Every structure is written in C-alpha cells, then in structure tokens.
mmCIF file with all atom_site columns, C-alpha atoms in Angstrom:
data_model
loop_
_atom_site.group_PDB
_atom_site.id
_atom_site.type_symbol
_atom_site.label_atom_id
_atom_site.label_alt_id
_atom_site.label_comp_id
_atom_site.label_asym_id
_atom_site.label_entity_id
_atom_site.label_seq_id
_atom_site.pdbx_PDB_ins_code
_atom_site.Cartn_x
_atom_site.Cartn_y
_atom_site.Cartn_z
_atom_site.occupancy
_atom_site.B_iso_or_equiv
_atom_site.pdbx_formal_charge
_atom_site.auth_seq_id
_atom_site.auth_comp_id
_atom_site.auth_asym_id
_atom_site.auth_atom_id
_atom_site.pdbx_PDB_model_num
ATOM 1   C CA . MET A 1 1   ? -21.044 6.568   8.240  1.00 74.00 ? 1   MET A CA 1
ATOM 2   C CA . ARG A 1 2   ? -18.120 8.009   6.421  1.00 73.00 ? 2   ARG A CA 1
ATOM 3   C CA . GLY A 1 3   ? -18.690 11.325  7.865  1.00 72.00 ? 3   GLY A CA 1
ATOM 4   C CA . GLU A 1 4   ? -19.081 10.077  11.412 1.00 74.00 ? 4   GLU A CA 1
ATOM 5   C CA . LEU A 1 5   ? -15.938 7.998   11.084 1.00 77.00 ? 5   LEU A CA 1
ATOM 6   C CA . ILE A 1 6   ? -13.982 11.028  9.962  1.00 77.00 ? 6   ILE A CA 1
ATOM 7   C CA . LYS A 1 7   ? -15.221 12.964  12.885 1.00 76.00 ? 7   LYS A CA 1
ATOM 8   C CA . THR A 1 8   ? -13.952 10.280  15.256 1.00 77.00 ? 8   THR A CA 1
ATOM 9   C CA . VAL A 1 9   ? -10.376 9.802   13.839 1.00 74.00 ? 9   VAL A CA 1
ATOM 10  C CA . THR A 1 10  ? -9.758  13.559  13.242 1.00 76.00 ? 10  THR A CA 1
ATOM 11  C CA . THR A 1 11  ? -10.097 14.823  16.971 1.00 76.00 ? 11  THR A CA 1
ATOM 12  C CA . ARG A 1 12  ? -7.402  15.034  19.568 1.00 79.00 ? 12  ARG A CA 1
ATOM 13  C CA . THR A 1 13  ? -9.678  12.997  21.809 1.00 80.00 ? 13  THR A CA 1
ATOM 14  C CA . VAL A 1 14  ? -8.879  9.745   19.920 1.00 84.00 ? 14  VAL A CA 1
ATOM 15  C CA . LEU A 1 15  ? -5.110  10.466  20.185 1.00 86.00 ? 15  LEU A CA 1
ATOM 16  C CA . GLY A 1 16  ? -5.460  11.055  23.976 1.00 84.00 ? 16  GLY A CA 1
ATOM 17  C CA . PHE A 1 17  ? -7.291  7.768   24.545 1.00 85.00 ? 17  PHE A CA 1
ATOM 18  C CA . ALA A 1 18  ? -4.696  6.004   22.425 1.00 89.00 ? 18  ALA A CA 1
ATOM 19  C CA . VAL A 1 19  ? -1.914  7.267   24.447 1.00 91.00 ? 19  VAL A CA 1
ATOM 20  C CA . GLY A 1 20  ? -3.783  6.632   27.656 1.00 88.00 ? 20  GLY A CA 1
ATOM 21  C CA . GLY A 1 21  ? -4.668  3.072   26.554 1.00 88.00 ? 21  GLY A CA 1
ATOM 22  C CA . VAL A 1 22  ? -1.002  2.306   25.777 1.00 91.00 ? 22  VAL A CA 1
ATOM 23  C CA . ALA A 1 23  ? 0.176   3.707   28.975 1.00 91.00 ? 23  ALA A CA 1
ATOM 24  C CA . PHE A 1 24  ? -2.258  1.729   31.013 1.00 89.00 ? 24  PHE A CA 1
ATOM 25  C CA . THR A 1 25  ? -1.394  -1.435  29.035 1.00 90.00 ? 25  THR A CA 1
ATOM 26  C CA . VAL A 1 26  ? 2.304   -0.888  29.972 1.00 92.00 ? 26  VAL A CA 1
ATOM 27  C CA . VAL A 1 27  ? 1.520   -0.352  33.589 1.00 91.00 ? 27  VAL A CA 1
ATOM 28  C CA . ASN A 1 28  ? -0.848  -3.232  33.761 1.00 89.00 ? 28  ASN A CA 1
ATOM 29  C CA . VAL A 1 29  ? 1.754   -5.618  32.239 1.00 89.00 ? 29  VAL A CA 1
ATOM 30  C CA . LEU A 1 30  ? 4.574   -4.520  34.659 1.00 90.00 ? 30  LEU A CA 1
ATOM 31  C CA . ALA A 1 31  ? 2.205   -4.755  37.621 1.00 89.00 ? 31  ALA A CA 1
ATOM 32  C CA . VAL A 1 32  ? 0.850   -8.157  36.889 1.00 86.00 ? 32  VAL A CA 1
ATOM 33  C CA . ALA A 1 33  ? 3.953   -9.764  35.253 1.00 83.00 ? 33  ALA A CA 1
ATOM 34  C CA . VAL A 1 34  ? 6.695   -8.329  37.331 1.00 82.00 ? 34  VAL A CA 1
ATOM 35  C CA . ALA A 1 35  ? 5.459   -6.787  40.597 1.00 81.00 ? 35  ALA A CA 1
ATOM 36  C CA . SER A 1 36  ? 2.715   -9.269  41.555 1.00 78.00 ? 36  SER A CA 1
ATOM 37  C CA . GLY A 1 37  ? 5.156   -12.033 42.431 1.00 77.00 ? 37  GLY A CA 1
ATOM 38  C CA . THR A 1 38  ? 4.803   -15.724 41.215 1.00 81.00 ? 38  THR A CA 1
ATOM 39  C CA . LEU A 1 39  ? 2.350   -16.611 38.551 1.00 81.00 ? 39  LEU A CA 1
ATOM 40  C CA . ASP A 1 40  ? 2.053   -20.297 38.227 1.00 81.00 ? 40  ASP A CA 1
ATOM 41  C CA . GLU A 1 41  ? -1.352  -20.653 36.758 1.00 85.00 ? 41  GLU A CA 1
ATOM 42  C CA . VAL A 1 42  ? -2.581  -19.788 33.272 1.00 86.00 ? 42  VAL A CA 1
ATOM 43  C CA . PRO A 1 43  ? -5.396  -17.347 34.314 1.00 86.00 ? 43  PRO A CA 1
ATOM 44  C CA . GLU A 1 44  ? -2.991  -15.398 36.387 1.00 87.00 ? 44  GLU A CA 1
ATOM 45  C CA . LYS A 1 45  ? -0.579  -15.031 33.331 1.00 86.00 ? 45  LYS A CA 1
ATOM 46  C CA . GLU A 1 46  ? -3.528  -14.091 31.128 1.00 87.00 ? 46  GLU A CA 1
ATOM 47  C CA . GLU A 1 47  ? -4.318  -11.257 33.396 1.00 87.00 ? 47  GLU A CA 1
ATOM 48  C CA . ALA A 1 48  ? -1.092  -9.614  32.217 1.00 86.00 ? 48  ALA A CA 1
ATOM 49  C CA . LEU A 1 49  ? -2.646  -9.445  28.771 1.00 88.00 ? 49  LEU A CA 1
ATOM 50  C CA . SER A 1 50  ? -5.882  -7.886  29.918 1.00 87.00 ? 50  SER A CA 1
ATOM 51  C CA . GLY A 1 51  ? -7.047  -4.402  28.895 1.00 82.00 ? 51  GLY A CA 1
ATOM 52  C CA . LEU A 1 52  ? -9.217  -1.825  30.509 1.00 83.00 ? 52  LEU A CA 1
ATOM 53  C CA . PRO A 1 53  ? -12.651 -1.778  28.696 1.00 85.00 ? 53  PRO A CA 1
ATOM 54  C CA . ILE A 1 54  ? -13.920 1.146   30.727 1.00 85.00 ? 54  ILE A CA 1
ATOM 55  C CA . LEU A 1 55  ? -11.463 3.264   28.734 1.00 87.00 ? 55  LEU A CA 1
ATOM 56  C CA . LEU A 1 56  ? -13.378 2.434   25.502 1.00 88.00 ? 56  LEU A CA 1
ATOM 57  C CA . LEU A 1 57  ? -16.475 3.116   27.373 1.00 89.00 ? 57  LEU A CA 1
ATOM 58  C CA . LEU A 1 58  ? -15.460 6.442   28.265 1.00 90.00 ? 58  LEU A CA 1
ATOM 59  C CA . TRP A 1 59  ? -14.092 7.007   24.707 1.00 88.00 ? 59  TRP A CA 1
ATOM 60  C CA . GLY A 1 60  ? -17.441 6.334   23.179 1.00 88.00 ? 60  GLY A CA 1
ATOM 61  C CA . LEU A 1 61  ? -19.301 8.448   25.893 1.00 90.00 ? 61  LEU A CA 1
ATOM 62  C CA . VAL A 1 62  ? -17.025 11.459  25.642 1.00 88.00 ? 62  VAL A CA 1
ATOM 63  C CA . GLY A 1 63  ? -17.042 11.472  21.845 1.00 85.00 ? 63  GLY A CA 1
ATOM 64  C CA . ALA A 1 64  ? -20.744 10.978  21.401 1.00 85.00 ? 64  ALA A CA 1
ATOM 65  C CA . ALA A 1 65  ? -21.833 13.373  24.047 1.00 86.00 ? 65  ALA A CA 1
ATOM 66  C CA . GLY A 1 66  ? -19.516 15.940  22.703 1.00 81.00 ? 66  GLY A CA 1
ATOM 67  C CA . GLU A 1 67  ? -21.611 15.943  19.441 1.00 77.00 ? 67  GLU A CA 1
ATOM 68  C CA . TYR A 1 68  ? -24.347 17.640  21.699 1.00 78.00 ? 68  TYR A CA 1
ATOM 69  C CA . ARG A 1 69  ? -22.088 19.784  23.800 1.00 75.00 ? 69  ARG A CA 1
ATOM 70  C CA . HIS A 1 70  ? -20.564 21.299  20.593 1.00 73.00 ? 70  HIS A CA 1
ATOM 71  C CA . ARG A 1 71  ? -23.834 21.315  18.631 1.00 72.00 ? 71  ARG A CA 1
ATOM 72  C CA . THR A 1 72  ? -22.634 19.198  15.864 1.00 73.00 ? 72  THR A CA 1
ATOM 73  C CA . ALA A 1 73  ? -25.206 16.533  15.998 1.00 69.00 ? 73  ALA A CA 1
ATOM 74  C CA . ALA A 1 74  ? -28.065 18.545  14.578 1.00 67.00 ? 74  ALA A CA 1
ATOM 75  C CA . PRO A 1 75  ? -25.954 19.680  11.538 1.00 68.00 ? 75  PRO A CA 1
ATOM 76  C CA . ALA A 1 76  ? -24.988 16.154  10.866 1.00 67.00 ? 76  ALA A CA 1
ATOM 77  C CA . ALA A 1 77  ? -28.578 14.885  10.896 1.00 67.00 ? 77  ALA A CA 1
ATOM 78  C CA . LEU A 1 78  ? -29.590 17.901  8.625  1.00 67.00 ? 78  LEU A CA 1
ATOM 79  C CA . VAL A 1 79  ? -26.791 17.500  6.128  1.00 66.00 ? 79  VAL A CA 1
ATOM 80  C CA . GLY A 1 80  ? -27.060 13.761  5.950  1.00 65.00 ? 80  GLY A CA 1
ATOM 81  C CA . ARG A 1 81  ? -30.780 13.966  5.393  1.00 67.00 ? 81  ARG A CA 1
ATOM 82  C CA . ARG A 1 82  ? -31.293 10.856  7.320  1.00 71.00 ? 82  ARG A CA 1
ATOM 83  C CA . ASP A 1 83  ? -33.509 9.790   10.228 1.00 77.00 ? 83  ASP A CA 1
ATOM 84  C CA . ARG A 1 84  ? -31.865 10.896  13.472 1.00 78.00 ? 84  ARG A CA 1
ATOM 85  C CA . GLY A 1 85  ? -31.893 7.249   14.703 1.00 79.00 ? 85  GLY A CA 1
ATOM 86  C CA . VAL A 1 86  ? -29.951 6.279   11.512 1.00 84.00 ? 86  VAL A CA 1
ATOM 87  C CA . VAL A 1 87  ? -27.505 9.046   12.028 1.00 85.00 ? 87  VAL A CA 1
ATOM 88  C CA . LEU A 1 88  ? -26.867 7.963   15.705 1.00 86.00 ? 88  LEU A CA 1
ATOM 89  C CA . SER A 1 89  ? -26.545 4.183   14.570 1.00 88.00 ? 89  SER A CA 1
ATOM 90  C CA . ALA A 1 90  ? -23.877 5.391   12.148 1.00 87.00 ? 90  ALA A CA 1
ATOM 91  C CA . ARG A 1 91  ? -22.194 7.298   14.830 1.00 89.00 ? 91  ARG A CA 1
ATOM 92  C CA . ILE A 1 92  ? -22.225 4.319   17.027 1.00 91.00 ? 92  ILE A CA 1
ATOM 93  C CA . ALA A 1 93  ? -20.807 2.068   14.269 1.00 92.00 ? 93  ALA A CA 1
ATOM 94  C CA . ALA A 1 94  ? -17.952 4.599   13.840 1.00 90.00 ? 94  ALA A CA 1
ATOM 95  C CA . TYR A 1 95  ? -17.008 4.338   17.500 1.00 91.00 ? 95  TYR A CA 1
ATOM 96  C CA . ALA A 1 96  ? -17.215 0.539   17.281 1.00 92.00 ? 96  ALA A CA 1
ATOM 97  C CA . LEU A 1 97  ? -14.659 0.630   14.516 1.00 92.00 ? 97  LEU A CA 1
ATOM 98  C CA . THR A 1 98  ? -12.312 2.998   16.202 1.00 91.00 ? 98  THR A CA 1
ATOM 99  C CA . GLY A 1 99  ? -12.823 0.976   19.329 1.00 90.00 ? 99  GLY A CA 1
ATOM 100 C CA . LEU A 1 100 ? -11.501 -1.952  17.447 1.00 93.00 ? 100 LEU A CA 1
ATOM 101 C CA . LEU A 1 101 ? -8.541  0.002   16.215 1.00 92.00 ? 101 LEU A CA 1
ATOM 102 C CA . LEU A 1 102 ? -7.678  1.194   19.711 1.00 91.00 ? 102 LEU A CA 1
ATOM 103 C CA . GLY A 1 103 ? -8.022  -2.253  21.063 1.00 90.00 ? 103 GLY A CA 1
ATOM 104 C CA . THR A 1 104 ? -5.865  -3.780  18.468 1.00 93.00 ? 104 THR A CA 1
ATOM 105 C CA . LEU A 1 105 ? -3.120  -1.301  19.323 1.00 92.00 ? 105 LEU A CA 1
ATOM 106 C CA . THR A 1 106 ? -3.209  -1.933  23.004 1.00 91.00 ? 106 THR A CA 1
ATOM 107 C CA . SER A 1 107 ? -3.357  -5.689  22.496 1.00 91.00 ? 107 SER A CA 1
ATOM 108 C CA . LEU A 1 108 ? -0.263  -5.539  20.297 1.00 92.00 ? 108 LEU A CA 1
ATOM 109 C CA . VAL A 1 109 ? 1.449   -3.663  23.048 1.00 93.00 ? 109 VAL A CA 1
ATOM 110 C CA . SER A 1 110 ? 0.431   -5.995  25.947 1.00 91.00 ? 110 SER A CA 1
ATOM 111 C CA . VAL A 1 111 ? 1.371   -9.158  23.963 1.00 92.00 ? 111 VAL A CA 1
ATOM 112 C CA . GLY A 1 112 ? 4.673   -7.774  22.726 1.00 92.00 ? 112 GLY A CA 1
ATOM 113 C CA . LEU A 1 113 ? 5.655   -6.731  26.253 1.00 92.00 ? 113 LEU A CA 1
ATOM 114 C CA . ALA A 1 114 ? 4.133   -9.373  28.464 1.00 89.00 ? 114 ALA A CA 1
ATOM 115 C CA . LEU A 1 115 ? 5.135   -12.637 26.745 1.00 90.00 ? 115 LEU A CA 1
ATOM 116 C CA . PRO A 1 116 ? 8.944   -12.131 27.333 1.00 90.00 ? 116 PRO A CA 1
ATOM 117 C CA . LEU A 1 117 ? 8.257   -11.031 30.921 1.00 89.00 ? 117 LEU A CA 1
ATOM 118 C CA . LEU A 1 118 ? 6.099   -14.112 31.733 1.00 87.00 ? 118 LEU A CA 1
ATOM 119 C CA . SER A 1 119 ? 8.641   -16.611 30.106 1.00 84.00 ? 119 SER A CA 1
ATOM 120 C CA . ASP A 1 120 ? 10.506  -16.766 33.492 1.00 81.00 ? 120 ASP A CA 1
ATOM 121 C CA . GLN A 1 121 ? 7.334   -17.535 35.469 1.00 84.00 ? 121 GLN A CA 1
ATOM 122 C CA . PRO A 1 122 ? 6.946   -21.126 36.635 1.00 85.00 ? 122 PRO A CA 1
ATOM 123 C CA . GLY A 1 123 ? 4.065   -23.452 35.661 1.00 81.00 ? 123 GLY A CA 1
ATOM 124 C CA . PRO A 1 124 ? 2.469   -23.772 32.192 1.00 86.00 ? 124 PRO A CA 1
ATOM 125 C CA . GLY A 1 125 ? 3.267   -21.120 29.786 1.00 82.00 ? 125 GLY A CA 1
ATOM 126 C CA . LEU A 1 126 ? 0.617   -19.311 27.608 1.00 85.00 ? 126 LEU A CA 1
ATOM 127 C CA . THR A 1 127 ? 0.129   -21.158 24.322 1.00 89.00 ? 127 THR A CA 1
ATOM 128 C CA . SER A 1 128 ? -0.603  -19.384 21.140 1.00 90.00 ? 128 SER A CA 1
ATOM 129 C CA . GLY A 1 129 ? -4.341  -20.502 21.499 1.00 91.00 ? 129 GLY A CA 1
ATOM 130 C CA . ASP A 1 130 ? -4.309  -18.893 25.005 1.00 90.00 ? 130 ASP A CA 1
ATOM 131 C CA . VAL A 1 131 ? -2.957  -15.708 23.710 1.00 92.00 ? 131 VAL A CA 1
ATOM 132 C CA . GLY A 1 132 ? -5.347  -15.660 20.863 1.00 93.00 ? 132 GLY A CA 1
ATOM 133 C CA . ALA A 1 133 ? -8.296  -16.219 23.036 1.00 93.00 ? 133 ALA A CA 1
ATOM 134 C CA . VAL A 1 134 ? -7.326  -13.461 25.448 1.00 92.00 ? 134 VAL A CA 1
ATOM 135 C CA . VAL A 1 135 ? -6.706  -11.044 22.518 1.00 93.00 ? 135 VAL A CA 1
ATOM 136 C CA . ALA A 1 136 ? -10.071 -11.889 21.013 1.00 94.00 ? 136 ALA A CA 1
ATOM 137 C CA . GLY A 1 137 ? -11.868 -11.470 24.384 1.00 92.00 ? 137 GLY A CA 1
ATOM 138 C CA . ASN A 1 138 ? -10.232 -8.089  24.907 1.00 93.00 ? 138 ASN A CA 1
ATOM 139 C CA . LEU A 1 139 ? -11.241 -6.873  21.307 1.00 94.00 ? 139 LEU A CA 1
ATOM 140 C CA . VAL A 1 140 ? -14.782 -8.119  21.842 1.00 95.00 ? 140 VAL A CA 1
ATOM 141 C CA . ALA A 1 141 ? -14.991 -6.278  25.173 1.00 94.00 ? 141 ALA A CA 1
ATOM 142 C CA . PHE A 1 142 ? -13.360 -3.053  23.600 1.00 93.00 ? 142 PHE A CA 1
ATOM 143 C CA . VAL A 1 143 ? -15.761 -2.860  20.740 1.00 95.00 ? 143 VAL A CA 1
ATOM 144 C CA . LEU A 1 144 ? -18.886 -3.587  22.889 1.00 95.00 ? 144 LEU A CA 1
ATOM 145 C CA . SER A 1 145 ? -17.728 -1.001  25.428 1.00 94.00 ? 145 SER A CA 1
ATOM 146 C CA . ALA A 1 146 ? -17.190 1.601   22.804 1.00 93.00 ? 146 ALA A CA 1
ATOM 147 C CA . ILE A 1 147 ? -20.739 1.014   21.382 1.00 95.00 ? 147 ILE A CA 1
ATOM 148 C CA . MET A 1 148 ? -22.329 1.133   24.802 1.00 94.00 ? 148 MET A CA 1
ATOM 149 C CA . GLY A 1 149 ? -20.256 4.334   25.642 1.00 92.00 ? 149 GLY A CA 1
ATOM 150 C CA . ALA A 1 150 ? -21.525 6.026   22.400 1.00 92.00 ? 150 ALA A CA 1
ATOM 151 C CA . ALA A 1 151 ? -25.098 5.012   23.206 1.00 94.00 ? 151 ALA A CA 1
ATOM 152 C CA . LEU A 1 152 ? -24.760 6.413   26.679 1.00 93.00 ? 152 LEU A CA 1
ATOM 153 C CA . GLY A 1 153 ? -23.224 9.617   25.404 1.00 91.00 ? 153 GLY A CA 1
ATOM 154 C CA . ALA A 1 154 ? -26.327 10.184  23.116 1.00 90.00 ? 154 ALA A CA 1
ATOM 155 C CA . LEU A 1 155 ? -28.609 9.593   26.177 1.00 92.00 ? 155 LEU A CA 1
ATOM 156 C CA . ILE A 1 156 ? -26.641 11.658  28.756 1.00 90.00 ? 156 ILE A CA 1
ATOM 157 C CA . ARG A 1 157 ? -25.461 14.465  26.358 1.00 88.00 ? 157 ARG A CA 1
ATOM 158 C CA . SER A 1 158 ? -22.934 15.734  28.646 1.00 87.00 ? 158 SER A CA 1
ATOM 159 C CA . PRO A 1 159 ? -19.361 14.432  28.632 1.00 88.00 ? 159 PRO A CA 1
ATOM 160 C CA . VAL A 1 160 ? -18.459 15.627  32.168 1.00 90.00 ? 160 VAL A CA 1
ATOM 161 C CA . LEU A 1 161 ? -21.590 14.343  33.890 1.00 91.00 ? 161 LEU A CA 1
ATOM 162 C CA . GLY A 1 162 ? -21.229 10.931  31.916 1.00 88.00 ? 162 GLY A CA 1
ATOM 163 C CA . VAL A 1 163 ? -17.724 10.510  32.851 1.00 90.00 ? 163 VAL A CA 1
ATOM 164 C CA . VAL A 1 164 ? -18.296 11.505  36.579 1.00 91.00 ? 164 VAL A CA 1
ATOM 165 C CA . VAL A 1 165 ? -21.305 8.973   36.768 1.00 89.00 ? 165 VAL A CA 1
ATOM 166 C CA . LEU A 1 166 ? -19.372 6.080   35.076 1.00 87.00 ? 166 LEU A CA 1
ATOM 167 C CA . LEU A 1 167 ? -16.307 6.544   37.300 1.00 87.00 ? 167 LEU A CA 1
ATOM 168 C CA . ILE A 1 168 ? -18.432 6.578   40.352 1.00 90.00 ? 168 ILE A CA 1
ATOM 169 C CA . VAL A 1 169 ? -20.220 3.433   39.315 1.00 88.00 ? 169 VAL A CA 1
ATOM 170 C CA . ASN A 1 170 ? -17.097 1.604   38.423 1.00 84.00 ? 170 ASN A CA 1
ATOM 171 C CA . PHE A 1 171 ? -14.910 2.431   41.224 1.00 84.00 ? 171 PHE A CA 1
ATOM 172 C CA . ALA A 1 172 ? -17.447 2.931   44.132 1.00 85.00 ? 172 ALA A CA 1
ATOM 173 C CA . VAL A 1 173 ? -20.725 1.280   43.402 1.00 88.00 ? 173 VAL A CA 1
ATOM 174 C CA . VAL A 1 174 ? -19.428 -1.882  41.705 1.00 85.00 ? 174 VAL A CA 1
ATOM 175 C CA . PRO A 1 175 ? -16.866 -2.794  44.446 1.00 84.00 ? 175 PRO A CA 1
ATOM 176 C CA . LEU A 1 176 ? -19.597 -2.346  47.106 1.00 87.00 ? 176 LEU A CA 1
ATOM 177 C CA . LEU A 1 177 ? -22.006 -4.569  45.022 1.00 86.00 ? 177 LEU A CA 1
ATOM 178 C CA . SER A 1 178 ? -19.121 -7.223  44.691 1.00 82.00 ? 178 SER A CA 1
ATOM 179 C CA . ASP A 1 179 ? -18.943 -7.332  48.544 1.00 81.00 ? 179 ASP A CA 1
ATOM 180 C CA . VAL A 1 180 ? -22.594 -8.269  48.556 1.00 84.00 ? 180 VAL A CA 1
ATOM 181 C CA . SER A 1 181 ? -22.968 -10.558 45.569 1.00 86.00 ? 181 SER A CA 1
ATOM 182 C CA . GLU A 1 182 ? -20.099 -11.545 43.386 1.00 85.00 ? 182 GLU A CA 1
ATOM 183 C CA . ALA A 1 183 ? -22.555 -13.295 41.049 1.00 86.00 ? 183 ALA A CA 1
ATOM 184 C CA . GLY A 1 184 ? -24.634 -10.113 40.853 1.00 86.00 ? 184 GLY A CA 1
ATOM 185 C CA . THR A 1 185 ? -21.637 -8.057  39.989 1.00 88.00 ? 185 THR A CA 1
ATOM 186 C CA . ASN A 1 186 ? -20.713 -10.418 37.144 1.00 90.00 ? 186 ASN A CA 1
ATOM 187 C CA . LEU A 1 187 ? -23.983 -9.741  35.572 1.00 92.00 ? 187 LEU A CA 1
ATOM 188 C CA . THR A 1 188 ? -23.352 -5.942  35.270 1.00 91.00 ? 188 THR A CA 1
ATOM 189 C CA . PRO A 1 189 ? -21.586 -4.488  32.184 1.00 92.00 ? 189 PRO A CA 1
ATOM 190 C CA . PHE A 1 190 ? -18.525 -3.778  34.281 1.00 91.00 ? 190 PHE A CA 1
ATOM 191 C CA . GLY A 1 191 ? -18.335 -7.150  35.798 1.00 90.00 ? 191 GLY A CA 1
ATOM 192 C CA . ALA A 1 192 ? -18.910 -8.952  32.460 1.00 91.00 ? 192 ALA A CA 1
ATOM 193 C CA . ALA A 1 193 ? -16.188 -6.658  30.702 1.00 91.00 ? 193 ALA A CA 1
ATOM 194 C CA . GLY A 1 194 ? -13.727 -7.645  33.516 1.00 90.00 ? 194 GLY A CA 1
ATOM 195 C CA . ILE A 1 195 ? -14.191 -11.405 33.006 1.00 91.00 ? 195 ILE A CA 1
ATOM 196 C CA . LEU A 1 196 ? -14.174 -11.129 29.189 1.00 91.00 ? 196 LEU A CA 1
ATOM 197 C CA . SER A 1 197 ? -10.896 -9.166  29.188 1.00 88.00 ? 197 SER A CA 1
ATOM 198 C CA . ARG A 1 198 ? -9.355  -11.413 31.803 1.00 88.00 ? 198 ARG A CA 1
ATOM 199 C CA . MET A 1 199 ? -9.028  -8.834  34.426 1.00 86.00 ? 199 MET A CA 1
ATOM 200 C CA . THR A 1 200 ? -11.131 -11.112 36.586 1.00 84.00 ? 200 THR A CA 1
ATOM 201 C CA . HIS A 1 201 ? -10.696 -14.853 36.881 1.00 79.00 ? 201 HIS A CA 1
ATOM 202 C CA . HIS A 1 202 ? -11.610 -17.801 39.109 1.00 78.00 ? 202 HIS A CA 1
ATOM 203 C CA . THR A 1 203 ? -15.250 -16.433 39.354 1.00 82.00 ? 203 THR A CA 1
ATOM 204 C CA . THR A 1 204 ? -18.857 -17.448 38.858 1.00 83.00 ? 204 THR A CA 1
ATOM 205 C CA . LEU A 1 205 ? -19.287 -16.650 35.157 1.00 87.00 ? 205 LEU A CA 1
ATOM 206 C CA . SER A 1 206 ? -17.475 -18.143 32.151 1.00 91.00 ? 206 SER A CA 1
ATOM 207 C CA . VAL A 1 207 ? -15.718 -15.983 29.771 1.00 91.00 ? 207 VAL A CA 1
ATOM 208 C CA . VAL A 1 208 ? -18.156 -16.966 26.945 1.00 93.00 ? 208 VAL A CA 1
ATOM 209 C CA . ASP A 1 209 ? -21.177 -16.212 29.226 1.00 93.00 ? 209 ASP A CA 1
ATOM 210 C CA . ALA A 1 210 ? -19.617 -12.901 30.227 1.00 93.00 ? 210 ALA A CA 1
ATOM 211 C CA . GLY A 1 211 ? -19.439 -11.942 26.511 1.00 94.00 ? 211 GLY A CA 1
ATOM 212 C CA . TRP A 1 212 ? -23.277 -12.638 26.038 1.00 96.00 ? 212 TRP A CA 1
ATOM 213 C CA . VAL A 1 213 ? -23.931 -10.702 29.084 1.00 96.00 ? 213 VAL A CA 1
ATOM 214 C CA . LEU A 1 214 ? -22.038 -7.752  27.925 1.00 95.00 ? 214 LEU A CA 1
ATOM 215 C CA . ALA A 1 215 ? -23.579 -8.089  24.461 1.00 96.00 ? 215 ALA A CA 1
ATOM 216 C CA . ALA A 1 216 ? -27.091 -8.086  25.844 1.00 96.00 ? 216 ALA A CA 1
ATOM 217 C CA . TRP A 1 217 ? -26.364 -4.956  27.902 1.00 96.00 ? 217 TRP A CA 1
ATOM 218 C CA . THR A 1 218 ? -24.867 -3.284  24.782 1.00 95.00 ? 218 THR A CA 1
ATOM 219 C CA . VAL A 1 219 ? -27.971 -4.179  22.497 1.00 96.00 ? 219 VAL A CA 1
ATOM 220 C CA . ALA A 1 220 ? -30.370 -2.990  25.210 1.00 96.00 ? 220 ALA A CA 1
ATOM 221 C CA . VAL A 1 221 ? -28.654 0.323   25.916 1.00 95.00 ? 221 VAL A CA 1
ATOM 222 C CA . THR A 1 222 ? -28.081 0.905   22.142 1.00 94.00 ? 222 THR A CA 1
ATOM 223 C CA . LEU A 1 223 ? -31.813 0.373   21.373 1.00 94.00 ? 223 LEU A CA 1
ATOM 224 C CA . VAL A 1 224 ? -32.966 2.783   23.985 1.00 95.00 ? 224 VAL A CA 1
ATOM 225 C CA . ALA A 1 225 ? -30.604 5.403   22.790 1.00 92.00 ? 225 ALA A CA 1
ATOM 226 C CA . VAL A 1 226 ? -31.746 5.250   19.162 1.00 91.00 ? 226 VAL A CA 1
ATOM 227 C CA . VAL A 1 227 ? -35.441 5.382   20.271 1.00 91.00 ? 227 VAL A CA 1
ATOM 228 C CA . VAL A 1 228 ? -34.863 8.251   22.424 1.00 90.00 ? 228 VAL A CA 1
ATOM 229 C CA . GLU A 1 229 ? -32.793 10.071  19.823 1.00 85.00 ? 229 GLU A CA 1
ATOM 230 C CA . ARG A 1 230 ? -35.786 9.888   17.296 1.00 83.00 ? 230 ARG A CA 1
ATOM 231 C CA . ARG A 1 231 ? -38.138 11.362  19.743 1.00 80.00 ? 231 ARG A CA 1
ATOM 232 C CA . ARG A 1 232 ? -36.493 14.239  21.322 1.00 74.00 ? 232 ARG A CA 1
ATOM 233 C CA . ASP A 1 233 ? -35.071 17.628  19.984 1.00 68.00 ? 233 ASP A CA 1
ATOM 234 C CA . LEU A 1 234 ? -31.549 17.544  18.705 1.00 58.00 ? 234 LEU A CA 1
ATOM 235 C CA . ALA A 1 235 ? -30.801 21.156  19.544 1.00 56.00 ? 235 ALA A CA 1
#
C-alpha cells in the first residue's frame, strides 16, 4: 500500500488532475452562480458547489492502466511478493486516498468561491448543513469514482483506449439514454455520480439512493478487476 501510494503522488499526472480539477471548479462556480441567472431554490444553489466525478474516474483509469503500459505492474507484484489481486487492491486503495485528497482540494475551492457569489441570490440561502451535505456527497462520489477508474484501468490496460471509451459513454451514450429514460440513466454510474455530486437535481433518484447505486457499481467493477487480475498474465 505504501509503495502504491508513493507512485500515485509522485507522478506529474496527479498534478495535472489537481490543476484540471481546480480549473473546472472555478469555471463551474462562475457558470452556475454568476452566468446562469437567478437561483432562487436550494438545489440550484447547491449545483454551484458540485464537482465533476468523471475527472476522478479518469484519474484512476489513467494511473492504473499506465502501470501496464509502462510495465511497472509486474515488478510491483514480484517485489511485493503478494498475490496479484492483493497488489491491485492496494493500488485501488491508493487511488481512493488520492481521490479523497483531490476532492478535498476542489471542494475547498468551490465552497470558498461560491458562497460569496451566492449571497446576492434571492430565496433561501445555503445553510452550513446544506454545504456540508453537498461536500460530503462530492467526496463520496470522488472516492468511488477514483476506485472504479482504477479498477477499469486494470481491466482495460490502455490509458488512451480507456479515456476514449469513457468520454464517448459519458458525453454521447448517456445523453442519448437520458432522452429515452431518465430513470434508467440515473441507475448508471454516470447518472448516479451526477446526482450524488449535485450536478443533477429534481430527478427520479434521491441523493442517498444515488450513493448506493454508485457504490454497488464500484464494488461490482472492483471485484471483477481483482478476479481478472489474478487469472491473467501480468506482462
């Protein structure tokens, strides 16, 4: 676990995702709190604090798949003298922890920037409980997305292919599915993450239920990745 964590925090990739996450957060706050007009409902104001869980999904995928592209996965298993499934579990746990750190950073930025901008909006303001609930939902979505991304990276083993597939699914397939069935879309990892992070509101699934849906997907994908990792060649 210590070795896997060192690898995740000493690459330039984590810096790139940190900068990208902060940049998106600033853009999202300005777009929702300033450019979208009047916000007179609490869910509308909560959207200004929302994050982008797919960034953490991509973070986990790119990092974990890069282990196979750069051929560092096999040495890690050999040096650690652990079962390959155990090594992958440690790697996934490392991405969960760094996902929490990245999520905390972006949440601090969104809260610090959004609350002063939202103070001029009409209607009920966000209470400390509202802010805490949004931040907690974002952090859960970030951590689960990082875990799922790392598991998908171990399954796909190609950062480029994984990123292309995820972007197509998120920005093309999911919107098409949403036109057919909003309820069905909410049961996908992308739909559930959007509700949990407050990017989506006034929909068919509660925030708590969305958390359970995303958790179920994360556990299922992680279990498949660990089983597959134990059965196939590392090289």
